[in-house]
Amino acid sequence: MYINCFDRDRGFGKFTVNYQSGLYVIADTNNSDVVRLITSSGLPNACEFRHRLAWGPPRDPKLAEALRHWASLVEDGTWSVDSNGVCADHEWFTTNTHVAKVPPCLD
């Protein structure tokens, strides 16, 4: 469902660099360090919070929150690591969207 909106007039594809997948910092006046991950399939919501935030308006995760979650995926064995880094490819985010989403941090 979200992949279809990638190329629409206001789709996230317009805000990528040469329609490349990656982690993008979003220019937000309230949270200057929020990020959005665009997967290689065009999925723009793989790096959102799993649940709505109870303590404020909806927002994308901050860079530190996304990196903290990704570190936990390495620590709990979800992602394996070798001498080249994480072994999972970009397709992992599309096929494991629920796990890829960032759990809200309450601390």
Coordinates of N, CA and C in Angstrom, one line a residue, residues 13-66:
G13 N 9.3 9.6 -3.1 CA 10.3 9.5 -4.1 C 10.8 10.8 -4.6
K14 N 10.0 11.9 -4.5 CA 10.4 13.2 -4.9 C 11.5 13.8 -4.0
F15 N 11.6 13.3 -2.8 CA 12.6 13.8 -1.8 C 13.8 13.0 -1.6
T16 N 14.0 12.0 -2.5 CA 15.2 11.2 -2.4 C 16.3 11.7 -3.4
V17 N 17.5 11.2 -3.2 CA 18.6 11.6 -4.1 C 18.6 10.6 -5.3
N18 N 18.2 11.0 -6.5 CA 18.1 10.2 -7.7 C 17.3 8.9 -7.4
Y19 N 16.3 9.0 -6.7 CA 15.4 7.9 -6.4 C 16.1 6.7 -5.8
Q20 N 17.1 7.0 -4.9 CA 17.9 5.9 -4.3 C 17.3 5.6 -2.9
S21 N 17.4 4.4 -2.5 CA 17.0 4.0 -1.2 C 18.0 4.5 -0.2
G22 N 17.6 4.6 1.1 CA 18.6 5.0 2.1 C 17.9 5.7 3.3
L23 N 18.7 6.1 4.2 CA 18.2 6.8 5.4 C 18.3 8.3 5.2
Y24 N 17.1 9.0 5.2 CA 17.1 10.4 4.9 C 16.7 11.2 6.2
V25 N 17.4 12.3 6.4 CA 17.1 13.2 7.5 C 16.0 14.1 7.0
I26 N 14.9 14.3 7.7 CA 13.8 15.1 7.3 C 13.9 16.5 7.9
A27 N 13.7 17.4 7.1 CA 13.7 18.8 7.5 C 12.4 19.1 8.2
D28 N 12.5 19.1 9.5 CA 11.3 19.3 10.4 C 11.6 20.5 11.3
T29 N 10.7 21.4 11.4 CA 11.0 22.6 12.3 C 11.0 22.3 13.8
N30 N 10.3 21.2 14.2 CA 10.3 20.9 15.6 C 11.3 19.8 16.0
N31 N 11.7 18.9 15.1 CA 12.6 17.9 15.3 C 13.6 17.8 14.2
S32 N 14.7 18.4 14.3 CA 15.6 18.5 13.2 C 16.4 17.2 12.9
D33 N 16.3 16.2 13.8 CA 17.0 15.0 13.6 C 16.1 13.8 13.4
V34 N 14.9 14.0 12.8 CA 14.1 12.8 12.5 C 14.5 12.3 11.1
V35 N 14.3 11.0 11.0 CA 14.7 10.3 9.8 C 13.6 9.5 9.2
R36 N 13.8 9.2 7.9 CA 12.9 8.3 7.2 C 13.7 7.4 6.3
L37 N 13.5 6.1 6.4 CA 14.2 5.1 5.6 C 13.3 4.8 4.4
I38 N 13.9 4.9 3.2 CA 13.3 4.5 2.0 C 13.9 3.3 1.5
T39 N 13.2 2.2 1.5 CA 13.7 0.9 1.1 C 14.0 0.8 -0.4
S40 N 14.7 -0.2 -0.8 CA 15.0 -0.3 -2.3 C 13.7 -0.6 -3.1
S41 N 12.6 -1.1 -2.4 CA 11.3 -1.3 -3.1 C 10.5 -0.1 -3.1
G42 N 10.9 1.0 -2.4 CA 10.2 2.2 -2.4 C 9.3 2.4 -1.1
L43 N 9.4 1.4 -0.3 CA 8.6 1.4 1.0 C 9.1 2.6 1.9
P44 N 8.2 3.6 2.2 CA 8.7 4.7 3.0 C 8.4 4.6 4.5
N45 N 7.8 3.5 5.0 CA 7.4 3.5 6.4 C 8.1 2.4 7.2
A46 N 9.2 1.8 6.7 CA 9.8 0.7 7.4 C 10.5 1.2 8.7
C47 N 10.8 2.4 8.8 CA 11.5 3.0 10.0 C 10.7 4.0 10.7
E48 N 9.4 3.6 11.0 CA 8.5 4.4 11.7 C 8.4 3.8 13.1
F49 N 7.7 4.5 14.0 CA 7.4 3.9 15.3 C 6.4 2.8 15.1
R50 N 6.5 1.7 15.9 CA 5.6 0.6 15.8 C 4.2 1.0 16.2
H51 N 4.1 1.9 17.3 CA 2.8 2.3 17.8 C 2.9 3.8 17.9
R52 N 1.7 4.4 17.9 CA 1.6 5.9 18.1 C 2.3 6.3 19.4
L53 N 2.8 7.5 19.4 CA 3.4 8.0 20.6 C 2.3 8.5 21.5
A54 N 2.4 8.1 22.8 CA 1.4 8.5 23.7 C 1.6 9.9 24.3
W55 N 2.8 10.4 24.1 CA 3.2 11.7 24.8 C 3.3 12.9 23.9
G56 N 2.9 12.8 22.7 CA 3.0 13.9 21.8 C 2.4 13.6 20.4
P57 N 2.5 14.6 19.5 CA 2.0 14.4 18.2 C 2.9 13.4 17.4
P58 N 2.3 12.8 16.4 CA 3.1 11.8 15.6 C 4.3 12.4 15.0
R59 N 5.4 11.7 14.9 CA 6.6 12.1 14.3 C 7.4 10.9 13.8
D60 N 8.3 11.1 12.9 CA 9.2 10.0 12.6 C 10.2 9.8 13.7
P61 N 10.9 8.7 13.7 CA 11.9 8.5 14.8 C 13.1 9.4 14.6
K62 N 13.7 9.8 15.7 CA 15.0 10.5 15.6 C 16.1 9.6 15.2
L63 N 17.2 10.2 14.7 CA 18.3 9.4 14.2 C 18.8 8.4 15.3
A64 N 19.0 9.0 16.5 CA 19.5 8.2 17.6 C 18.5 7.0 18.0
E65 N 17.2 7.2 17.9 CA 16.2 6.2 18.1 C 16.3 5.1 17.1
A66 N 16.5 5.4 15.8 CA 16.6 4.4 14.7 C 17.9 3.6 14.9

